[in-house]
Tab-separated table of C-alpha atoms and ligand atoms in Angstrom:
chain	number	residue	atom	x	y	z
A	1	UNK	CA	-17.616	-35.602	-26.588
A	2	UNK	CA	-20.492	-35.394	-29.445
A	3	UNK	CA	-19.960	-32.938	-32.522
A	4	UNK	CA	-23.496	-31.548	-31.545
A	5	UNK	CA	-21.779	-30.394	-28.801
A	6	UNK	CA	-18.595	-28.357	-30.296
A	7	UNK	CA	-20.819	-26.972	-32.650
A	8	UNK	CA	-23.506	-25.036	-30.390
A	9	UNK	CA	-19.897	-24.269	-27.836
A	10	UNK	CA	-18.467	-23.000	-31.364
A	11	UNK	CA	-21.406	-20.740	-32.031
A	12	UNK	CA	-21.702	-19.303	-28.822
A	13	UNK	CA	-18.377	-18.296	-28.954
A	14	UNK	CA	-18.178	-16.762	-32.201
A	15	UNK	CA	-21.767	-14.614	-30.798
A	16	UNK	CA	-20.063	-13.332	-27.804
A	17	UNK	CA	-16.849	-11.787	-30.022
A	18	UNK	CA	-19.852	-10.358	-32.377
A	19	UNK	CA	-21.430	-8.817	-29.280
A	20	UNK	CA	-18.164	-7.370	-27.531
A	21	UNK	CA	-16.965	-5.786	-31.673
A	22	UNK	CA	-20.591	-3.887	-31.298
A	23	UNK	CA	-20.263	-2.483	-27.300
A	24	UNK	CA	-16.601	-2.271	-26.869
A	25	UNK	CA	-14.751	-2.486	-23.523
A	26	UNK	CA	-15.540	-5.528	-22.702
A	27	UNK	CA	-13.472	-8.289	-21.401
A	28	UNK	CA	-14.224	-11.174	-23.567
A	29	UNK	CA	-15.038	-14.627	-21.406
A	30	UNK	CA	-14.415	-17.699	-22.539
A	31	UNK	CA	-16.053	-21.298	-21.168
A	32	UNK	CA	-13.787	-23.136	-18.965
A	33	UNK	CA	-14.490	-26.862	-20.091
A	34	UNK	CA	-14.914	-29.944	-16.654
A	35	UNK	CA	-15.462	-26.918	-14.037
A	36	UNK	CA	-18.713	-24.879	-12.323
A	37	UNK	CA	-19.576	-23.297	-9.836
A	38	UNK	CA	-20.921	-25.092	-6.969
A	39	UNK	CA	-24.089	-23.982	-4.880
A	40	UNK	CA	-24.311	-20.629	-6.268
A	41	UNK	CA	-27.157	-21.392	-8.401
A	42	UNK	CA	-30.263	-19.166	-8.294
A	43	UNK	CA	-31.566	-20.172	-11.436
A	44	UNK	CA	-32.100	-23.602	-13.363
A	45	UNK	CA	-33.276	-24.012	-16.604
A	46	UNK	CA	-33.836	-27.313	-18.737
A	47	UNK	CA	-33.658	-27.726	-22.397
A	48	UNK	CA	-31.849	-24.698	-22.804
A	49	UNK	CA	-28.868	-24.676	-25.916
A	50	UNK	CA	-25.601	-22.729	-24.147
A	51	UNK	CA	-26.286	-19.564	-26.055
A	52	UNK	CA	-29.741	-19.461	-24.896
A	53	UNK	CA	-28.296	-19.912	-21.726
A	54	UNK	CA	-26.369	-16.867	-22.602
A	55	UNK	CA	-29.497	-14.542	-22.862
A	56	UNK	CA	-31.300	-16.453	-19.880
A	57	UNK	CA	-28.135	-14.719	-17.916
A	58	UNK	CA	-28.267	-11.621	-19.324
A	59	UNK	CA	-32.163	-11.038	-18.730
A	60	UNK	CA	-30.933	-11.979	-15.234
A	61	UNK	CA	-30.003	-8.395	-13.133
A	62	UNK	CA	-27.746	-10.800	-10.291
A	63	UNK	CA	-26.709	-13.309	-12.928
A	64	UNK	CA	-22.663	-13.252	-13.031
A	65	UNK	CA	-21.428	-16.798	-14.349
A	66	UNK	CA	-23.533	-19.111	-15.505
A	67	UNK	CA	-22.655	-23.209	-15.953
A	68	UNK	CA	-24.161	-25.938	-18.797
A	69	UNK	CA	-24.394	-29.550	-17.740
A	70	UNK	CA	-23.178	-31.064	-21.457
A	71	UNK	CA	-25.358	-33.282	-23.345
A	72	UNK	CA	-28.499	-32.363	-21.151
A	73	UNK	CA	-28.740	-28.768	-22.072
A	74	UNK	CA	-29.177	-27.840	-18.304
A	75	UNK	CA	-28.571	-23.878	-17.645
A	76	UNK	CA	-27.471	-23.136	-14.043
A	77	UNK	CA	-27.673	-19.493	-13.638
A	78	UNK	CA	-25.407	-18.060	-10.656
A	79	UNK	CA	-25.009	-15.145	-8.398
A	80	UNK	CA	-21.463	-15.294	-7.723
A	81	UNK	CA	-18.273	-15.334	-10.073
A	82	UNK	CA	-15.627	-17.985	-9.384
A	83	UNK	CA	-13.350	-14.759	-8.586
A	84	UNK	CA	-15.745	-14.360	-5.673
A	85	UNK	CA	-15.708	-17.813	-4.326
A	86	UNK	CA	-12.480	-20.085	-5.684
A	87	UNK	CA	-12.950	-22.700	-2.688
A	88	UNK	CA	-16.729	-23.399	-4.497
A	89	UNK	CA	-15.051	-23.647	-8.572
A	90	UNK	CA	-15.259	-27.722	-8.997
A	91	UNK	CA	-14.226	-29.497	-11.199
A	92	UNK	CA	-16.641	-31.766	-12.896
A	93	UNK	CA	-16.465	-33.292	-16.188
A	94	UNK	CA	-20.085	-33.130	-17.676
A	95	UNK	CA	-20.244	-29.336	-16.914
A	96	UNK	CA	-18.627	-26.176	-18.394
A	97	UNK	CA	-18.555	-22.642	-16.665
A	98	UNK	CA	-18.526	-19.529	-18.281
A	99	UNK	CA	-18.746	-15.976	-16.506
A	100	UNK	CA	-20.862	-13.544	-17.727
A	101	UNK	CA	-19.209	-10.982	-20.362
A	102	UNK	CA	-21.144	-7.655	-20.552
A	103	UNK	CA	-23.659	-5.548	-18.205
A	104	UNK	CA	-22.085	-8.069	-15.155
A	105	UNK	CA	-23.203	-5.791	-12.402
A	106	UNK	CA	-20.181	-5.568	-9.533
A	107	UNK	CA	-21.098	-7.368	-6.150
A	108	UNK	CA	-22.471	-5.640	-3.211
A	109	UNK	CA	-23.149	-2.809	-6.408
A	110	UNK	CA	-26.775	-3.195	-5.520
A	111	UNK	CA	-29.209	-4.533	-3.238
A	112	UNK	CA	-30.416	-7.204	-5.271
A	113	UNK	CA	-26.830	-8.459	-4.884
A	114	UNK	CA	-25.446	-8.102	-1.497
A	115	UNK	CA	-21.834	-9.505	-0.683
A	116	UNK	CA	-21.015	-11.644	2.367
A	117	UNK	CA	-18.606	-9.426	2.966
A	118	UNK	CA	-16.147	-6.767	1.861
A	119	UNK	CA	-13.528	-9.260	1.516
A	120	UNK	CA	-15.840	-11.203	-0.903
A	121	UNK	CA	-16.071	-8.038	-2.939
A	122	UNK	CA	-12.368	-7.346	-3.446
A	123	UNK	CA	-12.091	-10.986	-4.891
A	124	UNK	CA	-15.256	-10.563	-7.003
A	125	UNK	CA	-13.679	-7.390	-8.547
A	126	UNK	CA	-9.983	-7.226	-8.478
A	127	UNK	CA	-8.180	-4.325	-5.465
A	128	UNK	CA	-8.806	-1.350	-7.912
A	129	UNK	CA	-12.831	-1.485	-6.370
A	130	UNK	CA	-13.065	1.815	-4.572
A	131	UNK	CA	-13.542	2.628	-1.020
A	132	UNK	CA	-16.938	3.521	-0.336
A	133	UNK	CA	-20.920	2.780	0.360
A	134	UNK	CA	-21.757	-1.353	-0.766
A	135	UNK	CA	-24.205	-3.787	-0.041
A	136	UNK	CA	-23.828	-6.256	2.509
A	137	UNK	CA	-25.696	-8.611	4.586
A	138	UNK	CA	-25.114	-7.767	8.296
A	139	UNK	CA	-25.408	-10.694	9.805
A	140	UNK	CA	-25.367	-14.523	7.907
A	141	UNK	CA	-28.120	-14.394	4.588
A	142	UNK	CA	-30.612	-11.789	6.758
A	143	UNK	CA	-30.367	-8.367	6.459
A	144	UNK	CA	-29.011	-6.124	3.709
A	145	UNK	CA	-27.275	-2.799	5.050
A	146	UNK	CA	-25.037	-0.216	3.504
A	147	UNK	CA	-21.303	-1.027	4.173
A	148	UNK	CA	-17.833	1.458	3.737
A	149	UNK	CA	-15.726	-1.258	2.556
A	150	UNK	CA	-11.762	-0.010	2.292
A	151	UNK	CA	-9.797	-2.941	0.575
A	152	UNK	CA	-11.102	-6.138	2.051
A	153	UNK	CA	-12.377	-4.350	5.299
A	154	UNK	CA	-15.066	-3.214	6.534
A	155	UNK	CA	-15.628	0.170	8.359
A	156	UNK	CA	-17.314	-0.380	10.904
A	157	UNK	CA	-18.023	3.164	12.918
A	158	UNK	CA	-19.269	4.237	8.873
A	159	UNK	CA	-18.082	7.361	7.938
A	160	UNK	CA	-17.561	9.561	10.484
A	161	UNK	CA	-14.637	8.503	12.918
A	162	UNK	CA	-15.492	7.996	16.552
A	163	UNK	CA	-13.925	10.320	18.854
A	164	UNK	CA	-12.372	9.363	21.941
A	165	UNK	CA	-11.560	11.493	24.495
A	166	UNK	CA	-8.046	12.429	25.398
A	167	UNK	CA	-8.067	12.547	29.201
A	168	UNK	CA	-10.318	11.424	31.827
A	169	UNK	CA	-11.486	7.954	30.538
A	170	UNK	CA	-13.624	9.167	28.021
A	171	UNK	CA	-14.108	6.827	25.483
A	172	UNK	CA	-15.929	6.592	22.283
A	173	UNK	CA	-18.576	4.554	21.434
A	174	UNK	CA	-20.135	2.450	18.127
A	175	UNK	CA	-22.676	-0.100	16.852
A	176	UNK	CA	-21.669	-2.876	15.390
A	177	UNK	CA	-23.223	-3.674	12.264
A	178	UNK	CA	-21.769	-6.911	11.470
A	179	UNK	CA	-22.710	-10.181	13.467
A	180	UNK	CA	-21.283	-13.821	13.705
A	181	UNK	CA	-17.410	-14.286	13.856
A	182	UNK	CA	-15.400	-11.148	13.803
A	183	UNK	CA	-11.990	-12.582	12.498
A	184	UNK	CA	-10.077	-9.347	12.867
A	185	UNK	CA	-10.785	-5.934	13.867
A	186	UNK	CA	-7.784	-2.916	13.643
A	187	UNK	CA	-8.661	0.449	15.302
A	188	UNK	CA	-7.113	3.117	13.192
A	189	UNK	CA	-6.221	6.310	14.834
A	190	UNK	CA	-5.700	9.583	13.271
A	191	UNK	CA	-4.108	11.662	16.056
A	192	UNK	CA	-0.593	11.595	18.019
A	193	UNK	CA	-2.431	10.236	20.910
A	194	UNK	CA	-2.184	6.703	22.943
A	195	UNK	CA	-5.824	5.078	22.429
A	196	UNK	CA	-7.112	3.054	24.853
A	197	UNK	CA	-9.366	0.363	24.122
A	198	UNK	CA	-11.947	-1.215	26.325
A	199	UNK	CA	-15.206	-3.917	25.025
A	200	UNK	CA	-18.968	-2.384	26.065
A	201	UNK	CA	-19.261	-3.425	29.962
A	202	UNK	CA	-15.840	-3.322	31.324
A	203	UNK	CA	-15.438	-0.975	33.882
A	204	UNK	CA	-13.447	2.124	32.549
A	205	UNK	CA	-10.751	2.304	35.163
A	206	UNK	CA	-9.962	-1.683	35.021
A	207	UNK	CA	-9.104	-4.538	32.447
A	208	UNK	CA	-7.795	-2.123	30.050
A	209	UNK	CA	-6.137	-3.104	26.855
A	210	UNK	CA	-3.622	-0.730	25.787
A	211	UNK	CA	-3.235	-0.766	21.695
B	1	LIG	C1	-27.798	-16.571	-4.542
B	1	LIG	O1	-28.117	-17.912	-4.750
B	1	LIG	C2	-28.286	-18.655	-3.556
B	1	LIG	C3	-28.570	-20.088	-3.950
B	1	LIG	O2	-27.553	-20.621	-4.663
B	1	LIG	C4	-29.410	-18.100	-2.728
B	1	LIG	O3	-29.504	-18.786	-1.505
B	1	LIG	C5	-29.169	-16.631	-2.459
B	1	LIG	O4	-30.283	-16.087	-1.815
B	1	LIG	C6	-28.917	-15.898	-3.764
B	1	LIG	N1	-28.593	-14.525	-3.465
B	1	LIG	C7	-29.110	-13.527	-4.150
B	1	LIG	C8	-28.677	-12.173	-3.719
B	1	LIG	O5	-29.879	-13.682	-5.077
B	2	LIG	C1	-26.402	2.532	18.432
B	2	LIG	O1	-27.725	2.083	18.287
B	2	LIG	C2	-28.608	2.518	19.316
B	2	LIG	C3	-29.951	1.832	19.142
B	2	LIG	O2	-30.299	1.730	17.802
B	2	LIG	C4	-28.706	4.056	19.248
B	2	LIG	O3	-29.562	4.524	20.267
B	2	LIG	C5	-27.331	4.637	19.418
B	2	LIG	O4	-27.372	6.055	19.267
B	2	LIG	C6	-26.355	4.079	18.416
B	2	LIG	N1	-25.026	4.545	18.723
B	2	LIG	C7	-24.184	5.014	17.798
B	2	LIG	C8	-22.842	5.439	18.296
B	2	LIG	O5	-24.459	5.069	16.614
């Protein structure tokens, strides 16, 4: 490793604790030396020093980590956190990764950053992320919608319950806003009654599935 290069790590270090003594509250980040974040990258710069790299990611409204490829000065700007996605934090020896430290906007916070999925947002931002409205895709990178995320699930009659009828075969009835693979879906009920639970199609009085 070249002194050229501890220096500029050095100074960007020493900027970011100036930064976080001015705004308070903030977590300080440090670089995590031989990893990155792997195809999260919406960004790429060239000939960039790591704390202009720095800036380049806070200009950046969906910027949350950011990684340097060492010696060439490359900036790789991404729009995930390695908190979001562990399985895609590599290690690789010319690179260092360092997440973003202040103004990080929470996934699925806004449109401009949708999560995959509710799931994704719990690991972005730790189980004390409230229940409530966030951005998702519906369906795989296509459209954005308005989730109710509780924990890592998704609600997906949105916020008023369905009602099911107690007697008779009624049954209640809602859209799905989520397409692909469902991996697991939990009907929650709020009354003393039995639920019964049939998909769109089956005939009410057959192939019943009691819960
Ligand atoms: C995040 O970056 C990936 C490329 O790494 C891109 O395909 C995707 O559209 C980006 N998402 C957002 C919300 O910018
Ligand atoms: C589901 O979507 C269809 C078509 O958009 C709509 O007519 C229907 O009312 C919706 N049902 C519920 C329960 O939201």
């Amino acid at each position: 490793m070249n002194s050229k290069f501890w220096l500029t790590t050095m100074f960007l270090m020493s900027r970011i604790g100036v930064l976080n003594a001015n705004s308070r509250c903030h977590v300080t980040e440090s670089s995590i030396n031989g990893m990155y974040l792997k195809g999260h990258v919406f960004k790429k710069y060239c000939d960039l020093l790591p704390r202009e790299c720095y800036f380049r990611c806070e200009e950046e409204v969906t910027c949350q980590s950011y990684n340097i490829i060492i010696g060439q000065n490359i900036c790789e700007l991404n729009n995930r956190t390695k908190e979001a996605r562990p399985e895609d934090f590599m290690p690789d020896e010319r690179r260092f990764y360092m997440k973003r430290s202040s103004n990080r906007v929470p996934l699925g916070s806004i449109k401009e950053l949708p999560a995959k999925t509710c799931g994704e947002i719990e690991a972005s931002e730790g189980n004390q992320i409230a229940d409530g409205k966030y951005w998702i895709y519906s369906e795989e990178s296509s459209e954005v919608i308005e989730a109710y995320c509780k924990e890592s699930w998704q609600k997906i009659n949105g916020e008023e319950p369905v009602c099911f009828g107690a007697k008779d075969n009624q049954y209640g009835s809602f859209n799905m806003t989520k397409s692909g693979r469902v991996k697991t879906m939990k009907l929650i009920h709020r009354c003393a009654a039995a639920i019964i639970f049939h998909p769109t199609g089956a005939a009410p009085t057959q192939d019943m599935e009691k819960i």
